[in-house]
Structures are given as structure tokens and as C-alpha cells.
XYZ file of C-alpha atoms in Angstrom:
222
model
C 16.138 16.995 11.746
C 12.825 16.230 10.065
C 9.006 16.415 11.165
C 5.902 14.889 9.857
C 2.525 14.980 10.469
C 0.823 11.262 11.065
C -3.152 11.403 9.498
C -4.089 7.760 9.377
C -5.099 5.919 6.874
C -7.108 7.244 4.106
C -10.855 6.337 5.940
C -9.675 8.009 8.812
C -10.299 11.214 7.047
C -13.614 12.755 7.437
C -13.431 15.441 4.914
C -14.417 13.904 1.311
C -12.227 16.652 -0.351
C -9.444 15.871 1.389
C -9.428 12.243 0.672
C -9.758 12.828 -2.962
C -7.147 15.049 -2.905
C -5.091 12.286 -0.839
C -6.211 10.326 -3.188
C -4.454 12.411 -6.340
C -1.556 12.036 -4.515
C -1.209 8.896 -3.268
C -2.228 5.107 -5.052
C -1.457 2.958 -2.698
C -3.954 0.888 -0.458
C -6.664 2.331 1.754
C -5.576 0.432 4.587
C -2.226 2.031 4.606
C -1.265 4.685 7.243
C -0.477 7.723 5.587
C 1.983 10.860 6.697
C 2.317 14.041 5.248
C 5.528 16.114 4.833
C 7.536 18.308 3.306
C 10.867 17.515 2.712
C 13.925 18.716 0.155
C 13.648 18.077 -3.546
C 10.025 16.699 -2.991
C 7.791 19.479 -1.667
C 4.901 18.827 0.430
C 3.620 14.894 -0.240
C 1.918 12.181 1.641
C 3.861 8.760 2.269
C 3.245 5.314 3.796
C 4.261 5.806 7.398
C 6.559 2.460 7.017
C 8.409 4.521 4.658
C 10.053 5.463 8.396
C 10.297 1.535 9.234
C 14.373 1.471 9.535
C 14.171 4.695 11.054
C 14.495 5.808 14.553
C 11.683 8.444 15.437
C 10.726 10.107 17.585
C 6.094 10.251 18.639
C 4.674 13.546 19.654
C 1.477 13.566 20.105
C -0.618 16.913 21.166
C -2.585 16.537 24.391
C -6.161 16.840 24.768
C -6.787 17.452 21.206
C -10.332 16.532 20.216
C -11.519 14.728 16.702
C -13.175 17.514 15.497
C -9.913 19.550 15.719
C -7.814 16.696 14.267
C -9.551 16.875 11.511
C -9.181 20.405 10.866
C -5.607 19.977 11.317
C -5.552 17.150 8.697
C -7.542 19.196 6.098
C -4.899 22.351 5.935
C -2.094 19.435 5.386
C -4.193 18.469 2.748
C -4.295 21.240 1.700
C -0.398 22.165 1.032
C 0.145 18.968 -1.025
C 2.186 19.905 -3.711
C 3.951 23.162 -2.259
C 7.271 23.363 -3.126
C 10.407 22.912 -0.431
C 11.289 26.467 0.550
C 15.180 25.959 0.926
C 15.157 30.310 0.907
C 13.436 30.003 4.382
C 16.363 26.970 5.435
C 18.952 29.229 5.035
C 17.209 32.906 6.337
C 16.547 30.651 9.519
C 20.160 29.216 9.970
C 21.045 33.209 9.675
C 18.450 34.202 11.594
C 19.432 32.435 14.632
C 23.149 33.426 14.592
C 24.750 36.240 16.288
C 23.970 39.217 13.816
C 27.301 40.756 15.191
C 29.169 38.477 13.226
C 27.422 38.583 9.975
C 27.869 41.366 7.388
C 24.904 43.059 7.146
C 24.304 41.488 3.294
C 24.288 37.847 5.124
C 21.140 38.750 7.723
C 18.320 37.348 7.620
C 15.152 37.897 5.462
C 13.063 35.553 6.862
C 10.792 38.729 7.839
C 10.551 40.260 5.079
C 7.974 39.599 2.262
C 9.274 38.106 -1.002
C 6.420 37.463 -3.594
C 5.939 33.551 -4.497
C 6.975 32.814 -0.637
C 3.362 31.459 0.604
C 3.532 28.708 -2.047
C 6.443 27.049 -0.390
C 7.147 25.371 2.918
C 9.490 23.562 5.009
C 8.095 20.283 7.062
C 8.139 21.952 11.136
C 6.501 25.561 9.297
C 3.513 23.649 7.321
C 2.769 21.444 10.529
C 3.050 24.493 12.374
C 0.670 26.218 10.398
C -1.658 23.389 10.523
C -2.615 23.235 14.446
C -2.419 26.869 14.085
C -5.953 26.637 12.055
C -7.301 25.239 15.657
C -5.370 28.002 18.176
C -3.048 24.921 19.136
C -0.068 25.894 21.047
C 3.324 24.449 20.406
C 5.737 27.212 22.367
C 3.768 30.103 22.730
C 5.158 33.374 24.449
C 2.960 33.874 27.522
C 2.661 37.821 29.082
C 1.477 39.546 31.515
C -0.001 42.625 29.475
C -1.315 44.896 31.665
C -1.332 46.154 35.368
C -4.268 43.530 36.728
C -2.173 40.304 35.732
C -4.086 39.513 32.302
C -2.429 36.327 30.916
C -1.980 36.528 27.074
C -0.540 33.747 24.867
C 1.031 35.056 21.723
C 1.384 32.563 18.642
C 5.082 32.169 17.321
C 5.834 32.940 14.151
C 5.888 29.100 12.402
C 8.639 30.606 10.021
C 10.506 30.052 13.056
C 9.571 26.821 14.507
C 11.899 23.640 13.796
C 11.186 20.241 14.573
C 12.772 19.685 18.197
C 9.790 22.800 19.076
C 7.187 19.582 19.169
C 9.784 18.044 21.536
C 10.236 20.956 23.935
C 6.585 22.236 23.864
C 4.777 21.076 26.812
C 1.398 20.485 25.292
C 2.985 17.495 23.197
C 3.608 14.133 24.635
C 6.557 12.303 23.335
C 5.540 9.029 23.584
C 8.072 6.059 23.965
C 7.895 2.624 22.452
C 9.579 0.010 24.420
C 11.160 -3.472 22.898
C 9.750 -5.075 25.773
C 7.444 -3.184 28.304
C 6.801 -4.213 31.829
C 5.048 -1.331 32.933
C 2.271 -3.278 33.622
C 4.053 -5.386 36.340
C 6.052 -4.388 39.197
C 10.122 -5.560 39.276
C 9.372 -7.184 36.060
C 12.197 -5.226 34.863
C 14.073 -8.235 36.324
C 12.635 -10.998 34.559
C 13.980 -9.448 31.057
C 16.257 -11.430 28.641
C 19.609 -9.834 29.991
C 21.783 -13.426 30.417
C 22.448 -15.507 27.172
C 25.387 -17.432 25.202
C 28.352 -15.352 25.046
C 29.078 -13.763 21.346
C 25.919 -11.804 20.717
C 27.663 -8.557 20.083
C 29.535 -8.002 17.113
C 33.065 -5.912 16.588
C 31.450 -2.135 16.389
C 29.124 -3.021 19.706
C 31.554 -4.916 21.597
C 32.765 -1.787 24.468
C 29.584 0.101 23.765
C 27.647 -2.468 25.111
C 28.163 -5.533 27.781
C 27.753 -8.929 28.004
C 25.864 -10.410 30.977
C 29.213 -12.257 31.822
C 31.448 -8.438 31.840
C 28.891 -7.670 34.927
C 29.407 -8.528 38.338
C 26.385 -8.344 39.979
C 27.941 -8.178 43.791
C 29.145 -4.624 43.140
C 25.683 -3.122 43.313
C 24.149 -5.360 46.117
């Protein structure tokens, strides 16, 4: 799975150093909305956002968060354009997360350990971690009790180990949905929608995962 961070298009960024730096990066239009991401064999770059057009994502957007703080947020992804893809960190977190009693000890994982030349390269869920960590965000923070009168302390994870599903789970991001056709405006409208039609509309891969209006029979469920 992948993860990128959405920043608008290029007015939509406050900072003037950041834009020129967006700027260095990226010719296209002003007008364009803009991502930024780090992904395999590119590093850390900013894109159109219909670069994602044919593709089925996913939205998650953090609650609450103000413009001030957005901003910030913006600025450190700025800030990494042009870090390398850390594939090292890939693999130390696939090792990481399997059952060390299976692994020869050679095989474990170093994602811990400090390797010089590491902070200059990223993967896309660890930079965008990083990021609303410059604002004390939380995406899936361990929360403790930490001493005998009930204090309640939130402790940052470590955004070497966050992956992109993390945005998904956490429960101060919103995954927001995009309907074909919404009727949540309008009670029952759900009925009025464009179910019946001619005959033929699915082709040979569809046809059995999906049914025409004529395979139903509506009496069954009345």
C-alpha cells in the first residue's frame, strides 16, 4: 500500500519558501492540486493529484486540525523533497513485524538501530508521519496510565513503524467516502437510483459478480 500527503495547489501554501521550493520541483500550473510522496525509485516528490485519477483511493483526513497547523505540516513535506526512498527501512520493517522465533538472529531487524546516512531517506507513511508529528498530531498513539493517581499520558509511535493503513485505523482521521451518486441529502432516495435498464450492461468478467435488475426478484425481500 501507498500514502500521500494532499497540500493543495501551489497558492494554498502560505510559506513563501516552501512554494519556491515546490516550485523547484514542480513546473506545472498553479492551479493544479499538488501531493507529496515518497515512493520507490523516485524519493520524496510532489505530483498532480490526478496523477491518482484511474486509481482507487482511499481520503483521510485529520479531524479538527486548524490552518495554522496545516501549514506547518505542509512546510516539513516541503521540506523532505528530494530524500531518497529508504528501501533498508522496507525490509527491517517486514522483519520487524515477524515472529523473531523464526528468524535467525542475522535476519532481525535493524530498524532500531542507528546507521549513518539513514535521516536522509524516507518511506511515504514515515515522512507523513513525521510531518503531523511537527504539530503533536496523533495518528495511533499508546495511551498509559503512568502513575498511581490515574495521569493519562499519550506516547508518540515511533513513525519508523507506521504504514499506511495506521491513517485508516487511527481514530483522529476521517476516511471520507465519495459516492457515484449521493442521496444523503434525501430520505429513501436510495430508491429512486438508476438500478433497472436494458439488459447487456455487464460484460463477460462482471457477469456473476454483479446482477442485472432482471436476475432480482424483488418479492423475496417484501
Amino acid at each position: 500500500s501507498h500514502a500521500a500527503l494532499y497540500i493543495g495547489r501551489l497558492h494554498d501554501v502560505h510559506n513563501p519558501f516552501s512554494r519556491r521550493r515546490i516550485q523547484s520541483w514542480y513546473d506545472g500550473q498553479p492551479d493544479v492540486q499538488l501531493i507529496i510522496e515518497s515512493e520507490l525509485g523516485r524519493g520524496t516528490v510532489v505530483r498532480p493529484l490526478h496523477a491518482y485519477e484511474r486509481d482507487h483511493i482511499r481520503l483521510s483526513r485529520p479531524r479538527e486540525l486548524n490552518w495554522h497547523d496545516a501549514q506547518k505540516v505542509i512546510d516539513y513535506a516541503v521540506s523532505q523533497l528530494g530524500t531518497d526512498y529508504n528501501v533498508r527501512q522496507i525490509v527491517d520493517l517486514f522483519r520487524f513485524l515477524m515472529p523473531w522465533a523464526i528468524l535467525p538472529r542475522r535476519w532481525r531487524s535493524t530498524l532500531f538501530n542507528y546507521r549513518p546516512g539513514a535521516m536522509t531517506k524516507t518511506v511515504c507513511s514515515t515522512m507523513i508521519a513525521e510531518a503531523f508529528a511537527q504539530i503533536q498530531y496523533p495518528i495511533l498513539p499508546l495511551v498509559k496510565k503512568v502513575s498511581e493517581t490515574g495521569e493519562i499520558r499519550l506516547f508518540r509511535r515511533n513513525p519508523k513503524l507506521c504504514v499506511p493503513s495506521d491513517f485508516d485505523y487511527s481514530p483522529y482521521f476521517d476516511v471520507i467516502k465519495y459516492p457515484y451518486i449521493d442521496f444523503s441529502h434525501s430520505k429513501m432516495r436510495y430508491r429512486l437510483l438508476p438500478w433497472s435498464g436494458k439488459p447487456g450492461g455487464l460484460t463477460a468478467e462482471e457477469n456473476g459478480f454483479y446482477l442485472e435488475e432482471s436476475d432480482l426478484d424483488p418479492s423475496r425481500f417484501e
